[in-house]
Structure formats: C-alpha cells, structure tokens
Short mmCIF file of C-alpha atoms and ligand atoms in Angstrom, two decimals:
data_model
loop_
_atom_site.label_atom_id
_atom_site.label_comp_id
_atom_site.label_asym_id
_atom_site.label_seq_id
_atom_site.Cartn_x
_atom_site.Cartn_y
_atom_site.Cartn_z
CA TYR T 5 -197.46 11.02 6.10
CA LEU T 6 -194.48 13.18 7.12
CA LEU T 7 -193.30 15.42 4.29
CA ASN T 8 -189.81 16.91 4.04
CA GLY T 9 -188.07 18.93 1.33
CA SER T 10 -187.96 22.27 -0.41
CA LYS T 11 -188.71 23.78 -3.81
CA ASN T 12 -187.78 27.16 -5.22
CA TRP T 13 -189.61 29.13 -7.92
CA ILE T 14 -193.18 28.37 -6.97
CA THR T 15 -195.78 30.81 -8.24
CA TYR T 16 -198.01 32.17 -5.43
CA ALA T 17 -196.10 30.17 -2.78
CA GLN T 18 -196.31 32.97 -0.20
CA VAL T 19 -200.01 33.69 -0.65
CA ALA T 20 -201.49 30.21 -1.17
CA ASP T 21 -203.82 28.72 1.47
CA VAL T 22 -203.60 25.24 0.00
CA GLY T 23 -200.94 23.55 -2.12
CA ILE T 24 -200.79 20.39 -4.21
CA ILE T 25 -197.49 18.83 -3.23
CA TYR T 26 -195.74 16.06 -5.15
CA ALA T 27 -193.45 14.00 -2.94
CA TYR T 28 -191.70 10.65 -3.18
CA THR T 29 -193.29 8.02 -0.97
CA ASP T 30 -190.89 5.49 -2.53
CA SER T 31 -187.69 7.00 -3.90
CA THR T 32 -186.25 3.68 -5.10
CA VAL T 33 -188.49 3.55 -8.19
CA ARG T 34 -187.90 7.15 -9.31
CA TYR T 35 -191.01 8.80 -10.78
CA ASN T 36 -193.11 5.69 -10.12
CA GLY T 37 -192.77 6.51 -6.43
CA LEU T 38 -194.28 9.98 -6.67
CA SER T 39 -197.48 10.73 -4.72
CA ALA T 40 -199.69 13.84 -4.68
CA PHE T 41 -201.01 15.50 -1.52
CA ILE T 42 -203.34 18.35 -0.70
CA VAL T 43 -201.55 20.37 1.98
CA GLU T 44 -202.80 23.27 4.09
CA MET T 45 -200.03 25.83 3.71
CA LYS T 46 -200.55 27.02 7.31
CA SER T 47 -199.62 23.54 8.62
CA THR T 48 -196.86 23.27 11.22
CA GLY T 49 -193.48 22.81 9.52
CA VAL T 50 -194.36 24.70 6.31
CA LYS T 51 -192.30 27.82 5.65
CA THR T 52 -192.35 30.07 2.60
CA GLY T 53 -190.31 33.04 1.46
CA PRO T 54 -189.88 35.15 -1.65
CA THR T 55 -187.42 34.22 -4.40
CA ALA T 56 -184.81 36.63 -5.69
CA GLU T 57 -186.12 39.70 -7.48
CA LYS T 58 -187.38 38.91 -10.98
CA LEU T 59 -186.94 40.54 -14.38
CA GLY T 60 -190.69 40.66 -15.02
CA TRP T 61 -194.07 39.31 -13.89
CA HIS T 62 -193.91 41.62 -10.89
CA SER T 63 -197.63 41.36 -10.18
CA CYS T 64 -197.30 37.60 -9.71
CA PRO T 65 -195.43 36.60 -6.54
CA THR T 66 -192.91 33.76 -6.75
CA GLY T 67 -191.59 32.02 -3.68
CA GLU T 68 -189.71 29.18 -2.10
CA ILE T 69 -191.33 26.47 0.04
CA PHE T 70 -189.69 24.51 2.85
CA PHE T 71 -191.26 21.43 4.45
CA GLU T 72 -189.91 20.14 7.73
CA ASP T 73 -191.74 17.10 9.13
CA VAL T 74 -195.09 18.36 7.89
CA ARG T 75 -197.86 15.98 9.01
CA VAL T 76 -200.40 15.25 6.30
CA PRO T 77 -203.35 12.92 6.95
CA ALA T 78 -203.76 9.94 4.60
CA ARG T 79 -207.14 11.28 3.47
CA ASN T 80 -205.25 14.19 1.84
CA LEU T 81 -203.76 11.91 -0.82
CA LEU T 82 -205.08 13.39 -4.06
CA VAL T 83 -204.86 10.17 -6.07
CA LYS T 84 -203.68 6.72 -5.01
CA GLU T 85 -200.21 6.47 -3.52
CA ARG T 86 -197.49 6.42 -6.24
CA GLU T 87 -199.87 7.65 -8.92
CA GLY T 88 -198.65 11.24 -8.67
CA PHE T 89 -196.52 11.19 -11.81
CA ALA T 90 -199.44 10.50 -14.17
CA LEU T 91 -201.37 13.28 -12.45
CA VAL T 92 -198.61 15.87 -12.79
CA MET T 93 -197.90 14.97 -16.42
CA GLY T 94 -201.62 15.21 -17.26
CA SER T 95 -201.88 18.59 -15.58
CA LEU T 96 -198.85 19.85 -17.55
CA ASP T 97 -200.82 19.42 -20.77
CA ASN T 98 -203.30 21.96 -19.36
CA THR T 99 -200.88 24.44 -17.81
CA ARG T 100 -198.68 24.39 -20.92
CA LEU T 101 -201.69 25.30 -23.01
CA THR T 102 -202.36 28.31 -20.76
CA ALA T 103 -198.71 29.35 -21.19
CA ALA T 104 -199.13 29.20 -24.97
CA ALA T 105 -202.30 31.29 -24.76
CA GLY T 106 -200.65 33.82 -22.44
CA ALA T 107 -197.73 34.18 -24.83
CA VAL T 108 -200.10 34.83 -27.74
CA GLY T 109 -201.72 37.56 -25.62
CA VAL T 110 -198.33 39.17 -24.96
CA SER T 111 -197.51 39.06 -28.69
CA GLN T 112 -200.83 40.65 -29.62
CA ALA T 113 -200.38 43.43 -27.05
CA LEU T 114 -196.94 44.14 -28.51
CA ILE T 115 -198.35 44.26 -32.05
CA ASP T 116 -201.09 46.66 -30.94
CA GLN T 117 -198.48 48.96 -29.40
CA ALA T 118 -196.21 48.76 -32.46
CA VAL T 119 -199.03 49.51 -34.92
CA GLN T 120 -200.22 52.49 -32.91
CA TYR T 121 -196.70 53.87 -32.61
CA ALA T 122 -195.80 53.27 -36.27
CA LYS T 123 -198.83 55.31 -37.34
CA SER T 124 -198.14 58.24 -35.03
CA ARG T 125 -194.33 58.57 -35.03
CA GLU T 126 -193.06 60.71 -37.91
CA GLN T 127 -189.51 60.67 -39.28
CA PHE T 128 -188.22 62.13 -42.55
CA GLY T 129 -191.60 63.79 -43.08
CA LYS T 130 -193.87 60.74 -42.79
CA PRO T 131 -195.16 58.16 -40.31
CA ILE T 132 -192.56 55.41 -39.83
CA GLY T 133 -195.32 52.89 -40.70
CA GLN T 134 -194.89 53.97 -44.31
CA PHE T 135 -191.30 52.71 -44.44
CA GLN T 136 -191.18 49.27 -46.00
CA MET T 137 -188.66 47.91 -43.50
CA VAL T 138 -190.96 48.82 -40.62
CA GLN T 139 -193.81 47.14 -42.51
CA GLU T 140 -191.69 44.02 -43.01
CA GLU T 141 -191.00 43.82 -39.27
CA LEU T 142 -194.67 44.29 -38.46
CA ALA T 143 -195.83 41.74 -41.04
CA ARG T 144 -193.46 39.12 -39.59
CA MET T 145 -194.72 39.82 -36.07
CA ILE T 146 -198.35 39.51 -37.17
CA VAL T 147 -197.95 36.30 -39.19
CA GLU T 148 -195.93 34.53 -36.50
CA THR T 149 -198.48 35.53 -33.87
CA GLU T 150 -201.34 34.29 -36.03
CA ALA T 151 -199.57 30.94 -36.52
CA ALA T 152 -199.01 30.70 -32.75
CA ARG T 153 -202.67 31.53 -32.14
CA LEU T 154 -203.85 28.80 -34.52
CA LEU T 155 -201.58 26.19 -32.91
CA THR T 156 -202.98 27.23 -29.53
CA TYR T 157 -206.60 27.11 -30.71
CA ARG T 158 -206.06 23.64 -32.22
CA CYS T 159 -204.69 22.48 -28.90
CA ALA T 160 -207.62 24.00 -26.96
CA ARG T 161 -210.15 22.40 -29.31
CA GLN T 162 -208.52 19.00 -28.82
CA LYS T 163 -208.73 19.50 -25.05
CA ASP T 164 -212.44 20.29 -25.34
CA GLN T 165 -212.87 17.07 -27.31
CA GLY T 166 -210.94 15.05 -24.73
CA ILE T 167 -208.22 14.10 -27.24
CA SER T 168 -204.78 13.20 -25.86
CA ASN T 169 -202.51 15.94 -27.26
CA THR T 170 -199.17 16.16 -25.49
CA LEU T 171 -197.45 16.56 -28.88
CA GLU T 172 -199.71 19.38 -30.06
CA THR T 173 -199.44 21.05 -26.64
CA SER T 174 -195.64 21.05 -26.94
CA MET T 175 -195.85 22.52 -30.44
CA ALA T 176 -198.21 25.29 -29.29
CA LYS T 177 -196.21 26.04 -26.15
CA TYR T 178 -192.83 26.03 -27.88
CA TYR T 179 -193.85 28.10 -30.88
CA SER T 180 -196.04 30.65 -29.05
CA CYS T 181 -193.46 31.26 -26.33
CA GLU T 182 -190.53 31.68 -28.72
CA THR T 183 -192.70 33.90 -30.92
CA ALA T 184 -193.50 36.25 -28.03
CA SER T 185 -189.80 37.02 -27.57
CA ARG T 186 -189.25 37.55 -31.30
CA VAL T 187 -192.31 39.82 -31.47
CA ALA T 188 -191.06 41.73 -28.41
CA ASP T 189 -187.75 42.23 -30.19
CA GLY T 190 -189.56 43.60 -33.24
CA ALA T 191 -191.78 45.91 -31.19
CA LEU T 192 -188.74 47.35 -29.41
CA ARG T 193 -187.11 48.02 -32.77
CA ILE T 194 -190.23 49.80 -34.07
CA LEU T 195 -190.55 51.99 -30.99
CA GLY T 196 -186.85 52.87 -31.01
CA ALA T 197 -185.85 54.67 -27.81
CA TYR T 198 -189.43 54.58 -26.51
CA GLY T 199 -189.37 50.80 -26.71
CA TYR T 200 -186.55 50.95 -24.19
CA SER T 201 -188.35 53.45 -21.99
CA THR T 202 -190.75 52.76 -19.11
CA GLU T 203 -193.05 55.40 -20.62
CA TYR T 204 -194.56 52.71 -22.89
CA PRO T 205 -195.68 49.18 -21.89
CA VAL T 206 -193.44 47.55 -24.53
CA GLU T 207 -190.43 47.18 -22.22
CA ARG T 208 -192.64 45.43 -19.62
CA LEU T 209 -194.10 43.11 -22.25
CA PHE T 210 -190.56 42.41 -23.47
CA ARG T 211 -189.54 41.36 -19.94
CA ASP T 212 -192.72 39.34 -19.46
CA ALA T 213 -192.19 37.55 -22.80
CA LYS T 214 -188.84 36.17 -21.63
CA LEU T 215 -190.46 34.09 -18.87
CA TYR T 216 -192.56 32.18 -21.38
CA GLN T 217 -189.33 30.71 -22.78
CA ILE T 218 -188.55 29.22 -19.37
CA LEU T 219 -191.67 28.12 -17.51
CA GLU T 220 -193.87 25.12 -18.26
CA GLY T 221 -190.93 23.33 -19.87
CA SER T 222 -188.14 25.27 -21.56
CA ALA T 223 -187.95 25.43 -25.36
CA ASN T 224 -185.39 22.60 -25.33
CA ILE T 225 -187.75 20.30 -23.42
CA HIS T 226 -190.52 20.83 -25.97
CA LYS T 227 -188.18 20.40 -28.91
CA MET T 228 -187.11 17.07 -27.39
CA ILE T 229 -190.73 15.94 -27.01
CA ILE T 230 -191.48 16.88 -30.63
CA ALA T 231 -188.32 15.35 -32.14
CA ASN T 232 -188.45 12.17 -30.04
CA ASP T 233 -192.02 11.65 -31.23
CA ALA T 234 -191.06 12.15 -34.90
CA LEU T 235 -188.09 9.79 -34.57
CA GLY T 236 -190.24 7.16 -32.87
CA TYR T 237 -188.01 7.11 -29.78
CA ARG T 238 -190.79 8.18 -27.45
CA LYS T 239 -194.36 8.72 -28.59
CA ALA T 240 -195.80 11.89 -27.05
CA ASN T 241 -199.51 11.06 -27.28
CA ARG T 242 -200.10 7.85 -25.39
C1 FAD M 309 -191.17 33.37 -12.44
C2 FAD M 309 -191.12 31.88 -12.36
C3 FAD M 309 -192.20 31.18 -11.84
C4 FAD M 309 -192.15 29.78 -11.74
N1 FAD M 309 -193.22 29.11 -11.19
C5 FAD M 309 -193.14 27.76 -11.03
C6 FAD M 309 -194.19 27.02 -10.38
O1 FAD M 309 -195.21 27.58 -9.97
N2 FAD M 309 -194.04 25.68 -10.22
C7 FAD M 309 -192.93 25.02 -10.64
O2 FAD M 309 -192.84 23.81 -10.47
N3 FAD M 309 -191.92 25.69 -11.26
C8 FAD M 309 -192.00 27.03 -11.45
N4 FAD M 309 -190.96 27.70 -12.05
C9 FAD M 309 -189.76 26.94 -12.42
C10 FAD M 309 -189.69 26.66 -13.91
O3 FAD M 309 -190.63 25.67 -14.25
C11 FAD M 309 -188.25 26.23 -14.21
O4 FAD M 309 -187.42 27.36 -14.03
C12 FAD M 309 -188.12 25.69 -15.61
O5 FAD M 309 -188.77 24.44 -15.72
C13 FAD M 309 -186.66 25.49 -16.02
O6 FAD M 309 -185.99 24.78 -15.05
P1 FAD M 309 -184.63 25.36 -14.43
O7 FAD M 309 -184.80 26.80 -14.12
O8 FAD M 309 -184.24 24.44 -13.33
O9 FAD M 309 -183.61 25.28 -15.61
P2 FAD M 309 -182.56 24.09 -15.94
O10 FAD M 309 -183.26 22.77 -15.90
O11 FAD M 309 -181.38 24.32 -15.06
O12 FAD M 309 -182.23 24.45 -17.42
C14 FAD M 309 -181.32 25.47 -17.79
C15 FAD M 309 -181.11 25.37 -19.29
O13 FAD M 309 -180.62 24.07 -19.63
C16 FAD M 309 -181.49 23.46 -20.57
N5 FAD M 309 -181.62 22.03 -20.29
C17 FAD M 309 -181.85 21.43 -19.09
N6 FAD M 309 -181.95 20.10 -19.25
C18 FAD M 309 -181.80 19.86 -20.57
C19 FAD M 309 -181.80 18.67 -21.36
N7 FAD M 309 -182.00 17.46 -20.83
N8 FAD M 309 -181.61 18.80 -22.69
C20 FAD M 309 -181.43 20.01 -23.26
N9 FAD M 309 -181.41 21.16 -22.57
C21 FAD M 309 -181.59 21.09 -21.23
C22 FAD M 309 -182.84 24.15 -20.40
O14 FAD M 309 -183.59 24.09 -21.59
C23 FAD M 309 -182.41 25.57 -20.08
O15 FAD M 309 -182.14 26.26 -21.28
C24 FAD M 309 -191.00 29.08 -12.18
C25 FAD M 309 -189.92 29.80 -12.72
C26 FAD M 309 -189.97 31.17 -12.82
C27 FAD M 309 -188.79 31.89 -13.40
#
C-alpha cells in the first residue's frame, strides 16, 4: 500500500515509534472504505511536527503527521481491508471511557485542593469553609463528581463483562467531562485570587479540564448519540 495524507492534533505523534493509521483504500464508499494499518513512524515519507502551543496538557506532546507515498506492506493491515471503521468505533468505546475516568480524577484533585484551602483560609475571623455559600459550592462539586464517578464505574463494569455499551460510554464521557469544567470553575471561586495564580495547581487543573470537553468526541457529539438513541433514530448499542 502507498499511504498519503495528513492529520493534525495527534497525541504523541512526535515521539511514537509505531502508529495505527486509518486510511481510505476505497473512498467511494465513505467509511466502509476505511482500512487500518500498523505503520513504523520512521518509515520513508513520514514527517511529524508539533502543533500550536496548547492551553494545558503540557506534559503530553501533540503533533501533526504528514504521509507522502509511505510504503506499507500488506502484512501490516491490522484487520481485513475496509474493516477499519468497525475497529476505530470499537476502540472509541475504550478511549472515551479513559477520558471519563481522567476527568473524574481532575475533578477529585480540584475538590481536594478546594477543601484544603477552605479549611485554612480565614476571612472575617473564620475559615471560609464555614460560610454556607462556600459549602454550597463545595457540595455541588462533590455530588456532581460522585455522579460522574458512578457513571464511569458502571461503564467500566460493563466493559469487564463484555457488554456493548456505546450509550453508557457516551453518558459517562459527556457528564464526567462537563463536570470537570464546572468543578474547576467552583474550585477557582473558592480559592479566589490563588485559584488564578500559578502558586496553586488549581489553575493547571482548570486548563486541563477544558480539554476533556473537546477530545474523544465533543459534548455535542455525545449528546447526539444519547438523544438519537432515545428518539429511536439511531440505536447506540448494536
Ligand atoms: C490536545 C489535543 C489532543 C488530541 N489528540 C488527538 C489524537 O490523539 N487523535 C485524534 O484523532 N484526535 C486528537 N485530537 C483531536 C480531537 O479529537 C478533536 O479536536 C475533537 O474531536 C473535535 O474536533 P475538532 O477540533 O475538529 O472540532 P470541530 O469538529 O470543528 O467542532 C467544533 C465545534 O463544533 C461542534 N460540532 C461539530 N460538528 C457538529 C455537529 N454535527 N453537530 C453539533 N455540533 C457540532 C463541536 O461539538 C464543537 O463544539 C486532539 C485534540 C487536542 C486539542
């Protein structure tokens, strides 16, 4: 096979030794013409470069990949020719679950920071944690995170049991990732100026939380999957 094309926003593009590449071997039948290849990233014709500077996730390189007449032997087909779409959709159910779990982790880290700060910061003669409005913010952050965690655990348990769960994965991914941003907002409010300062990890977690709303299918994509399933237009678990 001779592969040509480019793709931006690929995590670890610049440091990967091997890539799984999805390419059309028949572009007339849209996604039914997609094939999956294992490609050595040092192959002739492969070029990579960094993307633009990012808001967060600085420890995780993101790059762009260019393929120009890259020769790939037929034995490097990962599944049968034109069966790439089913493979990529199946793998999304796994990677979307890890995004949900990562977002729950970010939310919990933000809660830990907010609790610690609310107990130690004093205003008007007492710790700010004793003000009911700070407690309300914290309670909301905790309950939403717990709900996100339970959706994520349900999804993980179904995976362990081999149950098809595209719908539940979308619910976990959508809710956990939106929650992380709301929790980040709350944590910033509780820390006041220090939430906005690089002295505390909250501003980094805030920036990291934003990515979860974008990757592994934006919130809109998951809302579409969930609503289309409910309306019977397109069943998610097939
Ligand atoms: C740091 C980082 C790392 C990444 N790593 C990878 C990676 O390793 N591999 C990879 O494949 N991708 C990766 N991505 C890309 C990521 O998956 C996409 O950015 C994401 O899927 C959104 O696509 P987009 O940026 O093209 O947004 P667009 O598709 O342009 O969407 C922009 C907005 O329009 C909305 N929208 C688009 N279409 C519709 C629609 N039909 N209905 C309603 N709303 C719609 C979206 O919800 C969004 O709000 C990465 C991105 C980032 C930022």
